[in-house]
mmCIF file of C-alpha atoms and ligand atoms in Angstrom:
data_model
loop_
_atom_site.group_PDB
_atom_site.id
_atom_site.type_symbol
_atom_site.label_atom_id
_atom_site.label_comp_id
_atom_site.label_asym_id
_atom_site.label_seq_id
_atom_site.Cartn_x
_atom_site.Cartn_y
_atom_site.Cartn_z
ATOM 1 C CA UNK A 20 -0.402 0.245 -0.053
ATOM 2 C CA UNK A 21 0.849 3.689 -0.313
ATOM 3 C CA UNK A 22 -0.255 6.462 1.689
ATOM 4 C CA UNK A 23 -0.764 9.466 -0.592
ATOM 5 C CA UNK A 24 0.650 12.261 1.499
ATOM 6 C CA UNK A 25 1.844 13.408 -1.896
ATOM 7 C CA UNK A 26 -1.806 14.289 -2.187
ATOM 8 C CA UNK A 27 -2.603 16.311 0.907
ATOM 9 C CA UNK A 28 -4.336 19.705 0.176
ATOM 10 C CA UNK A 29 -2.434 23.014 -0.040
ATOM 11 C CA UNK A 30 0.956 21.924 0.108
ATOM 12 C CA UNK A 31 0.853 18.349 -1.366
ATOM 13 C CA UNK A 32 3.641 16.643 0.846
ATOM 14 C CA UNK A 33 4.407 15.156 4.300
ATOM 15 C CA UNK A 34 5.272 18.529 5.495
ATOM 16 C CA UNK A 35 1.611 19.886 5.172
ATOM 17 C CA UNK A 36 0.948 18.221 8.230
ATOM 18 C CA UNK A 37 3.446 19.747 10.434
ATOM 19 C CA UNK A 38 3.804 22.921 8.465
ATOM 20 C CA UNK A 39 -0.036 23.743 8.613
ATOM 21 C CA UNK A 40 -0.616 22.625 11.905
ATOM 22 C CA UNK A 41 2.220 24.749 13.426
ATOM 23 C CA UNK A 42 1.052 28.050 11.624
ATOM 24 C CA UNK A 43 -2.073 27.519 12.702
ATOM 25 C CA UNK A 44 -1.164 26.660 16.347
ATOM 26 C CA UNK A 45 0.949 29.965 16.359
ATOM 27 C CA UNK A 46 -1.938 31.833 14.803
ATOM 28 C CA UNK A 47 -4.372 30.537 17.786
ATOM 29 C CA UNK A 48 -2.040 31.315 20.643
ATOM 30 C CA UNK A 49 -1.176 35.110 19.066
ATOM 31 C CA UNK A 50 -5.252 35.479 18.861
ATOM 32 C CA UNK A 51 -5.710 34.161 22.277
ATOM 33 C CA UNK A 52 -3.178 36.226 24.047
ATOM 34 C CA UNK A 53 -4.961 39.375 22.042
ATOM 35 C CA UNK A 54 -8.257 38.230 23.442
ATOM 36 C CA UNK A 55 -9.442 38.342 19.613
ATOM 37 C CA UNK A 56 -10.293 34.296 20.296
ATOM 38 C CA UNK A 57 -12.168 32.471 22.778
ATOM 39 C CA UNK A 58 -11.408 28.710 22.987
ATOM 40 C CA UNK A 59 -15.411 27.820 22.240
ATOM 41 C CA UNK A 60 -15.084 30.438 19.194
ATOM 42 C CA UNK A 61 -15.623 29.113 15.637
ATOM 43 C CA UNK A 62 -12.520 29.086 14.507
ATOM 44 C CA UNK A 63 -13.018 29.921 10.708
ATOM 45 C CA UNK A 64 -13.365 33.532 12.118
ATOM 46 C CA UNK A 65 -9.088 32.999 11.630
ATOM 47 C CA UNK A 66 -9.596 33.017 7.904
ATOM 48 C CA UNK A 67 -11.232 36.986 7.615
ATOM 49 C CA UNK A 68 -9.897 40.242 7.120
ATOM 50 C CA UNK A 69 -9.841 41.649 10.419
ATOM 51 C CA UNK A 70 -7.575 38.826 11.324
ATOM 52 C CA UNK A 71 -5.597 39.087 8.411
ATOM 53 C CA UNK A 72 -4.825 42.491 9.789
ATOM 54 C CA UNK A 73 -4.198 41.597 12.929
ATOM 55 C CA UNK A 74 -1.639 38.930 11.489
ATOM 56 C CA UNK A 75 0.048 40.979 9.450
ATOM 57 C CA UNK A 76 1.682 42.821 12.156
ATOM 58 C CA UNK A 77 3.727 39.351 12.875
ATOM 59 C CA UNK A 78 6.086 37.642 10.977
ATOM 60 C CA UNK A 79 6.815 33.756 10.360
ATOM 61 C CA UNK A 80 10.644 32.427 8.923
ATOM 62 C CA UNK A 81 11.579 29.044 8.007
ATOM 63 C CA UNK A 82 14.291 27.409 6.414
ATOM 64 C CA UNK A 83 13.665 24.613 3.969
ATOM 65 C CA UNK A 84 14.532 22.259 1.245
ATOM 66 C CA UNK A 85 11.371 22.944 -0.463
ATOM 67 C CA UNK A 86 8.051 21.421 0.789
ATOM 68 C CA UNK A 87 8.231 22.702 4.461
ATOM 69 C CA UNK A 88 8.375 26.421 2.758
ATOM 70 C CA UNK A 89 5.405 25.396 0.565
ATOM 71 C CA UNK A 90 3.629 24.439 3.415
ATOM 72 C CA UNK A 91 4.070 27.016 5.761
ATOM 73 C CA UNK A 92 4.580 29.861 3.539
ATOM 74 C CA UNK A 93 1.247 29.038 1.588
ATOM 75 C CA UNK A 94 -0.451 28.638 5.037
ATOM 76 C CA UNK A 95 1.276 31.839 6.959
ATOM 77 C CA UNK A 96 0.223 33.674 3.606
ATOM 78 C CA UNK A 97 -3.246 32.948 3.585
ATOM 79 C CA UNK A 98 -3.678 34.105 7.162
ATOM 80 C CA UNK A 99 -1.903 37.253 6.706
ATOM 81 C CA UNK A 100 1.456 36.842 8.207
ATOM 82 C CA UNK A 101 4.309 38.663 6.715
ATOM 83 C CA UNK A 102 6.145 35.169 5.737
ATOM 84 C CA UNK A 103 9.969 34.375 4.613
ATOM 85 C CA UNK A 104 10.889 31.068 3.538
ATOM 86 C CA UNK A 105 15.143 30.539 3.732
ATOM 87 C CA UNK A 106 15.466 28.050 0.799
ATOM 88 C CA UNK A 107 18.620 25.885 0.333
ATOM 89 C CA UNK A 108 20.634 25.273 -3.301
ATOM 90 C CA UNK A 109 18.277 21.897 -3.799
ATOM 91 C CA UNK A 110 14.996 23.616 -3.449
ATOM 92 C CA UNK A 111 13.032 23.458 -6.995
ATOM 93 C CA UNK A 112 12.287 26.280 -8.689
ATOM 94 C CA UNK A 113 8.858 26.079 -9.368
ATOM 95 C CA UNK A 114 8.174 25.688 -5.384
ATOM 96 C CA UNK A 115 9.563 29.163 -5.384
ATOM 97 C CA UNK A 116 7.839 30.791 -7.916
ATOM 98 C CA UNK A 117 4.890 28.842 -6.225
ATOM 99 C CA UNK A 118 5.828 30.911 -3.064
ATOM 100 C CA UNK A 119 6.090 34.007 -4.477
ATOM 101 C CA UNK A 120 2.920 33.349 -6.457
ATOM 102 C CA UNK A 121 1.368 33.592 -3.021
ATOM 103 C CA UNK A 122 3.067 36.795 -1.633
ATOM 104 C CA UNK A 123 5.813 34.729 -0.145
ATOM 105 C CA UNK A 124 9.369 36.277 0.439
ATOM 106 C CA UNK A 125 11.772 34.025 -0.588
ATOM 107 C CA UNK A 126 15.543 33.842 0.256
ATOM 108 C CA UNK A 127 18.053 31.812 -1.699
ATOM 109 C CA UNK A 128 21.000 30.299 -0.552
ATOM 110 C CA UNK A 129 23.629 28.572 -3.099
ATOM 111 C CA UNK A 130 24.245 26.149 0.142
ATOM 112 C CA UNK A 131 22.447 23.284 1.767
ATOM 113 C CA UNK A 132 19.656 23.217 3.634
ATOM 114 C CA UNK A 133 21.667 23.533 7.421
ATOM 115 C CA UNK A 134 23.111 26.922 6.332
ATOM 116 C CA UNK A 135 19.489 28.141 4.791
ATOM 117 C CA UNK A 136 18.073 27.064 8.353
ATOM 118 C CA UNK A 137 21.256 28.943 10.111
ATOM 119 C CA UNK A 138 20.598 31.969 8.090
ATOM 120 C CA UNK A 139 17.046 31.754 8.595
ATOM 121 C CA UNK A 140 17.060 31.688 12.180
ATOM 122 C CA UNK A 141 19.650 34.540 12.564
ATOM 123 C CA UNK A 142 17.382 36.939 10.449
ATOM 124 C CA UNK A 143 14.383 35.762 12.421
ATOM 125 C CA UNK A 144 16.108 36.753 15.734
ATOM 126 C CA UNK A 145 16.824 40.383 14.957
ATOM 127 C CA UNK A 146 12.793 40.883 14.842
ATOM 128 C CA UNK A 147 11.152 40.312 18.238
ATOM 129 C CA UNK A 148 7.694 40.102 16.225
ATOM 130 C CA UNK A 149 9.269 37.213 14.207
ATOM 131 C CA UNK A 150 8.521 33.630 14.787
ATOM 132 C CA UNK A 151 11.089 31.467 13.101
ATOM 133 C CA UNK A 152 9.874 27.459 12.870
ATOM 134 C CA UNK A 153 12.082 25.158 13.866
ATOM 135 C CA UNK A 154 12.563 21.946 11.538
ATOM 136 C CA UNK A 155 15.062 20.657 13.600
ATOM 137 C CA UNK A 156 13.604 21.033 17.194
ATOM 138 C CA UNK A 157 10.008 22.123 17.046
ATOM 139 C CA UNK A 158 7.763 19.666 19.135
ATOM 140 C CA UNK A 159 4.695 21.444 17.561
ATOM 141 C CA UNK A 160 5.838 20.333 13.974
ATOM 142 C CA UNK A 161 6.416 16.984 15.527
ATOM 143 C CA UNK A 162 2.768 16.677 16.909
ATOM 144 C CA UNK A 163 1.440 17.569 13.726
ATOM 145 C CA UNK A 164 3.552 14.752 11.989
ATOM 146 C CA UNK A 165 2.141 12.467 14.498
ATOM 147 C CA UNK A 166 -1.620 12.994 14.120
ATOM 148 C CA UNK A 167 -1.005 10.542 11.161
ATOM 149 C CA UNK A 168 -0.913 7.333 13.264
ATOM 150 C CA UNK A 169 -4.399 7.761 14.388
ATOM 151 C CA UNK A 170 -5.544 8.967 11.282
ATOM 152 C CA UNK A 171 -4.067 5.864 9.519
ATOM 153 C CA UNK A 172 -5.388 3.487 11.953
ATOM 154 C CA UNK A 173 -8.436 4.700 11.074
ATOM 155 C CA UNK A 174 -8.439 4.499 7.588
ATOM 156 C CA UNK A 175 -6.676 0.848 8.155
ATOM 157 C CA UNK A 176 -9.822 -0.391 10.229
ATOM 158 C CA UNK A 177 -12.068 1.125 7.411
ATOM 159 C CA UNK A 178 -10.673 -1.430 4.873
ATOM 160 C CA UNK A 179 -10.538 -4.268 7.176
ATOM 161 C CA UNK A 180 -6.883 -4.382 7.683
ATOM 162 C CA UNK A 181 -5.604 -6.107 10.562
ATOM 163 C CA UNK A 182 -2.744 -4.674 12.870
ATOM 164 C CA UNK A 183 -1.688 -7.505 15.398
ATOM 165 C CA UNK A 184 1.210 -9.171 16.642
ATOM 166 C CA UNK A 185 0.173 -12.098 13.860
ATOM 167 C CA UNK A 186 -0.461 -9.475 11.174
ATOM 168 C CA UNK A 187 2.314 -6.949 11.565
ATOM 169 C CA UNK A 188 2.588 -3.505 10.015
ATOM 170 C CA UNK A 189 5.453 -2.563 7.848
ATOM 171 C CA UNK A 190 6.032 1.394 7.212
ATOM 172 C CA UNK A 191 9.016 2.852 5.170
ATOM 173 C CA UNK A 192 9.543 6.442 5.728
ATOM 174 C CA UNK A 193 11.866 8.605 3.409
ATOM 175 C CA UNK A 194 14.009 10.721 6.053
ATOM 176 C CA UNK A 195 15.418 14.164 5.539
ATOM 177 C CA UNK A 196 16.090 15.875 8.755
ATOM 178 C CA UNK A 197 14.097 13.610 10.433
ATOM 179 C CA UNK A 198 10.856 15.537 11.675
ATOM 180 C CA UNK A 199 8.491 14.145 9.208
ATOM 181 C CA UNK A 200 9.547 10.503 9.552
ATOM 182 C CA UNK A 201 9.969 11.014 13.354
ATOM 183 C CA UNK A 202 6.645 12.515 14.167
ATOM 184 C CA UNK A 203 4.800 10.590 12.341
ATOM 185 C CA UNK A 204 6.692 7.098 13.125
ATOM 186 C CA UNK A 205 6.070 8.028 16.608
ATOM 187 C CA UNK A 206 2.041 8.894 16.058
ATOM 188 C CA UNK A 207 2.325 5.119 14.709
ATOM 189 C CA UNK A 208 4.345 3.719 17.511
ATOM 190 C CA UNK A 209 1.264 5.341 19.420
ATOM 191 C CA UNK A 210 -1.533 3.969 17.246
ATOM 192 C CA UNK A 211 -0.051 0.319 16.994
ATOM 193 C CA UNK A 212 2.939 -0.148 19.463
ATOM 194 C CA UNK A 213 5.376 -3.048 18.977
ATOM 195 C CA UNK A 214 3.035 -4.436 16.180
ATOM 196 C CA UNK A 215 4.178 -1.699 13.580
ATOM 197 C CA UNK A 216 7.864 -1.505 12.601
ATOM 198 C CA UNK A 217 9.017 1.785 10.942
ATOM 199 C CA UNK A 218 11.944 1.932 8.871
ATOM 200 C CA UNK A 219 13.689 4.958 7.434
ATOM 201 C CA UNK A 220 14.890 5.243 4.210
ATOM 202 C CA UNK A 221 17.692 8.040 3.115
ATOM 203 C CA UNK A 222 20.085 8.570 -0.354
ATOM 204 C CA UNK A 223 23.248 7.312 0.023
ATOM 205 C CA UNK A 224 24.860 10.892 -0.608
ATOM 206 C CA UNK A 225 22.801 12.032 2.627
ATOM 207 C CA UNK A 226 22.310 9.568 5.416
ATOM 208 C CA UNK A 227 22.437 11.677 8.297
ATOM 209 C CA UNK A 228 19.859 10.308 10.326
ATOM 210 C CA UNK A 229 21.434 6.822 9.987
ATOM 211 C CA UNK A 230 24.837 8.217 10.852
ATOM 212 C CA UNK A 231 23.589 10.349 13.980
ATOM 213 C CA UNK A 232 22.054 7.625 15.212
ATOM 214 C CA UNK A 233 24.527 4.898 14.238
ATOM 215 C CA UNK A 234 27.452 7.021 16.040
ATOM 216 C CA UNK A 235 25.259 8.176 18.660
ATOM 217 C CA UNK A 236 26.533 11.620 17.995
ATOM 218 C CA UNK A 237 23.132 12.794 16.559
ATOM 219 C CA UNK A 238 23.186 16.719 15.739
ATOM 220 C CA UNK A 239 26.973 16.670 16.556
ATOM 221 C CA UNK A 240 28.418 14.703 13.176
ATOM 222 C CA UNK A 241 27.225 15.967 9.663
ATOM 223 C CA UNK A 242 27.701 13.606 6.759
ATOM 224 C CA UNK A 243 30.245 15.969 5.209
ATOM 225 C CA UNK A 244 32.455 15.421 8.137
ATOM 226 C CA UNK A 245 32.841 11.720 6.684
ATOM 227 C CA UNK A 246 33.395 12.917 3.061
ATOM 228 C CA UNK A 247 29.968 12.433 1.947
ATOM 229 C CA UNK A 248 28.725 15.249 -0.190
ATOM 230 C CA UNK A 249 25.234 15.593 0.747
ATOM 231 C CA UNK A 250 24.221 15.768 -3.213
ATOM 232 C CA UNK A 251 21.011 14.316 -4.260
ATOM 233 C CA UNK A 252 18.008 14.440 -6.519
ATOM 234 C CA UNK A 253 16.126 13.580 -3.878
ATOM 235 C CA UNK A 254 15.809 17.276 -2.650
ATOM 236 C CA UNK A 255 13.505 16.324 0.221
ATOM 237 C CA UNK A 256 16.155 14.462 1.833
ATOM 238 C CA UNK A 257 19.654 16.307 1.033
ATOM 239 C CA UNK A 258 20.222 17.094 4.572
ATOM 240 C CA UNK A 259 23.324 16.576 6.189
ATOM 241 C CA UNK A 260 23.053 16.619 9.907
ATOM 242 C CA UNK A 261 20.188 15.377 11.212
ATOM 243 C CA UNK A 262 17.946 16.617 14.049
ATOM 244 C CA UNK A 263 19.084 15.536 17.363
ATOM 245 C CA UNK A 264 16.085 15.991 19.107
ATOM 246 C CA UNK A 265 14.201 13.365 16.684
ATOM 247 C CA UNK A 266 17.466 11.116 17.000
ATOM 248 C CA UNK A 267 17.286 10.667 20.385
ATOM 249 C CA UNK A 268 13.771 10.520 20.461
ATOM 250 C CA UNK A 269 12.854 8.161 18.241
ATOM 251 C CA UNK A 270 16.045 5.788 17.945
ATOM 252 C CA UNK A 271 14.881 2.871 20.401
ATOM 253 C CA UNK A 272 11.698 3.046 18.469
ATOM 254 C CA UNK A 273 12.757 2.510 15.051
ATOM 255 C CA UNK A 274 13.530 -0.695 13.559
ATOM 256 C CA UNK A 275 16.048 0.533 11.035
ATOM 257 C CA UNK A 276 17.639 2.394 7.919
ATOM 258 C CA UNK A 277 18.501 1.753 4.672
ATOM 259 C CA UNK A 278 19.983 3.912 2.133
ATOM 260 C CA UNK A 279 19.362 4.047 -1.910
ATOM 261 C CA UNK A 280 20.715 5.912 -5.050
ATOM 262 C CA UNK A 281 19.202 8.584 -7.041
ATOM 263 C CA UNK A 282 19.048 5.940 -9.725
ATOM 264 C CA UNK A 283 17.315 3.624 -7.978
ATOM 265 C CA UNK A 284 14.337 6.475 -6.795
ATOM 266 C CA UNK A 285 14.043 7.543 -10.388
ATOM 267 C CA UNK A 286 13.615 3.807 -11.596
ATOM 268 C CA UNK A 287 10.919 3.304 -8.826
ATOM 269 C CA UNK A 288 9.263 6.648 -9.987
ATOM 270 C CA UNK A 289 9.116 5.450 -13.638
ATOM 271 C CA UNK A 290 7.602 2.209 -12.346
ATOM 272 C CA UNK A 291 5.053 3.350 -9.866
ATOM 273 C CA UNK A 292 3.848 5.744 -12.764
ATOM 274 C CA UNK A 293 3.742 2.722 -15.127
ATOM 275 C CA UNK A 294 2.294 -0.060 -12.898
ATOM 276 C CA UNK A 295 0.095 2.494 -11.033
ATOM 277 C CA UNK A 296 -0.370 5.946 -12.657
ATOM 278 C CA UNK A 297 0.680 7.690 -9.507
ATOM 279 C CA UNK A 298 3.664 10.311 -9.988
ATOM 280 C CA UNK A 299 5.687 10.984 -7.248
ATOM 281 C CA UNK A 300 8.692 13.472 -6.532
ATOM 282 C CA UNK A 301 11.908 11.519 -6.687
ATOM 283 C CA UNK A 302 12.214 12.005 -2.550
ATOM 284 C CA UNK A 303 9.054 10.212 -1.991
ATOM 285 C CA UNK A 304 10.258 6.706 -3.834
ATOM 286 C CA UNK A 305 12.797 6.233 -1.174
ATOM 287 C CA UNK A 306 10.591 3.965 0.873
ATOM 288 C CA UNK A 307 9.205 2.021 -2.117
ATOM 289 C CA UNK A 308 12.781 -0.238 -1.651
ATOM 290 C CA UNK A 309 11.786 -0.725 1.920
ATOM 291 C CA UNK A 310 9.205 -4.357 1.379
ATOM 292 C CA UNK A 311 11.966 -5.814 -0.862
ATOM 293 C CA UNK A 312 15.132 -5.058 1.510
ATOM 294 C CA UNK A 313 13.082 -6.358 4.599
ATOM 295 C CA UNK A 314 11.942 -10.095 2.765
ATOM 296 C CA UNK A 315 15.553 -10.486 1.535
ATOM 297 C CA UNK A 316 17.422 -9.358 4.743
ATOM 298 C CA UNK A 317 17.452 -12.725 6.748
ATOM 299 C CA UNK A 318 19.812 -11.065 9.524
ATOM 300 C CA UNK A 319 16.422 -8.466 10.168
ATOM 301 C CA UNK A 320 14.231 -11.322 10.095
ATOM 302 C CA UNK A 321 16.264 -13.150 12.622
ATOM 303 C CA UNK A 322 16.773 -10.256 15.050
ATOM 304 C CA UNK A 323 13.021 -9.821 14.928
ATOM 305 C CA UNK A 324 12.119 -13.361 15.309
ATOM 306 C CA UNK A 325 9.382 -13.192 12.536
ATOM 307 C CA UNK A 326 7.741 -16.464 11.654
ATOM 308 C CA UNK A 327 6.707 -17.460 8.485
ATOM 309 C CA UNK A 328 3.772 -16.998 9.202
ATOM 310 C CA UNK A 329 3.494 -13.632 10.328
ATOM 311 C CA UNK A 330 5.953 -12.662 7.314
ATOM 312 C CA UNK A 331 2.730 -14.042 4.624
ATOM 313 C CA UNK A 332 0.372 -11.770 6.918
ATOM 314 C CA UNK A 333 2.403 -8.528 7.091
ATOM 315 C CA UNK A 334 1.486 -5.512 5.450
ATOM 316 C CA UNK A 335 3.629 -2.972 3.928
ATOM 317 C CA UNK A 336 3.036 1.186 3.681
ATOM 318 C CA UNK A 337 5.174 3.445 1.647
ATOM 319 C CA UNK A 338 4.770 6.605 2.523
ATOM 320 C CA UNK A 339 4.351 8.514 -0.388
ATOM 321 C CA UNK A 340 5.359 11.665 0.926
ATOM 322 C CA UNK A 341 5.380 14.147 -1.886
ATOM 323 C CA UNK A 342 4.889 14.964 -5.504
ATOM 324 C CA UNK A 343 1.191 15.757 -5.725
ATOM 325 C CA UNK A 344 1.918 19.168 -7.081
ATOM 326 C CA UNK A 345 5.005 18.969 -9.275
ATOM 327 C CA UNK A 346 4.076 20.761 -12.710
ATOM 328 C CA UNK A 347 3.832 18.210 -15.701
ATOM 329 C CA UNK A 348 6.723 19.493 -16.783
ATOM 330 C CA UNK A 349 9.159 18.876 -14.206
ATOM 331 C CA UNK A 350 7.128 15.468 -13.864
ATOM 332 C CA UNK A 351 8.390 14.820 -17.472
ATOM 333 C CA UNK A 352 12.269 15.461 -16.459
ATOM 334 C CA UNK A 353 11.633 13.151 -13.745
ATOM 335 C CA UNK A 354 10.272 10.105 -15.798
ATOM 336 C CA UNK A 355 12.800 10.751 -18.444
ATOM 337 C CA UNK A 356 15.344 10.250 -16.078
ATOM 338 C CA UNK A 357 14.160 6.307 -15.111
ATOM 339 C CA UNK A 358 15.742 3.239 -17.232
ATOM 340 C CA UNK A 359 13.217 1.722 -18.828
HETATM 341 C C1 LIG B 15 8.988 15.087 -0.427
HETATM 342 C C2 LIG B 15 9.750 14.682 0.997
HETATM 343 N N1 LIG B 15 9.882 13.342 1.761
HETATM 344 C C3 LIG B 15 10.603 13.575 2.740
HETATM 345 C C4 LIG B 15 10.956 14.691 3.511
HETATM 346 C C5 LIG B 15 11.625 14.051 4.949
HETATM 347 O O1 LIG B 15 11.384 14.966 5.818
HETATM 348 P P1 LIG B 15 12.062 15.619 6.910
HETATM 349 O O2 LIG B 15 13.046 16.407 6.166
HETATM 350 O O3 LIG B 15 11.435 16.282 7.647
HETATM 351 O O4 LIG B 15 13.030 14.115 7.540
HETATM 352 C C6 LIG B 15 10.647 16.132 2.832
HETATM 353 C C7 LIG B 15 11.300 16.920 3.574
HETATM 354 O O5 LIG B 15 11.372 17.767 2.874
HETATM 355 C C8 LIG B 15 10.114 15.913 1.711
HETATM 356 O O6 LIG B 15 10.039 16.952 1.046
#
């Protein structure tokens, strides 16, 4: 099965979950503090000119490889905030164009995600009315992602899919800085406990979470420190240093990590389009190799003592983290890179 976060409304990616939640939460807190909102009010009033005028006194900033910026930028602009997105070199041009068309200020960097976040944070500190949404450390973002656990549980119940000890659920999540997959995995563990097995997938050139967790150094080490360049076609996963908060919180709740190269992601992108007419962006294909790896790695199967029957009963969910809003001509370029 595929979980199509790629087709979530507003920004078409996993980042819609945390990003939109954090913007709404921040707006709610400001409005409550100013006595403009009451907990019992109809919250649709936040979407009004009166509130837009109020929110226009405040700024929001974020650093992003693209999709978090889209989520936070579009939502913040809609509510009237003055919003700036600091984009790393990996961010696609169409994402920047889209943000600008919504009135968002986009600052472009020639460097990677780490620098975009660092510079964004610095700029935000200069303005006391500016709230910096911190992809590496925000618990609010994390909780926004985590809601996916209960949502998925409801969906599986509706579809009659059983998850229990004899019917394990395997979930494969593409990982960048870690907030999105970490939050979703946290929510899944809350919903399914030991019966869900979460595995993170990273590009061979950006295995930051694997590196941080395996060394125990978390955010004190980057892939560049060990000579890996953090250059990948999976722009959403092009992160050299993982979130220390997520790594420390999640390391014992995850089953494992694997890496895959860009060409494999392109090939999977082409295969998925051919077999299911489902078009995703390269980052979102990282999880697609997971079921093959689980079934072919006897050491992993032995470690968890999965029985033949459990493996036969198992369900596998690949988290399709983005791509629903990729323009047609961009998608054609991706598809042309898939080997037939
Ligand atoms: C499509 C896609 N998948 C996965 C991720 C990974 O999320 P995170 O950086 O929170 O680990 C991102 C991040 O931007 C993304 O854009």
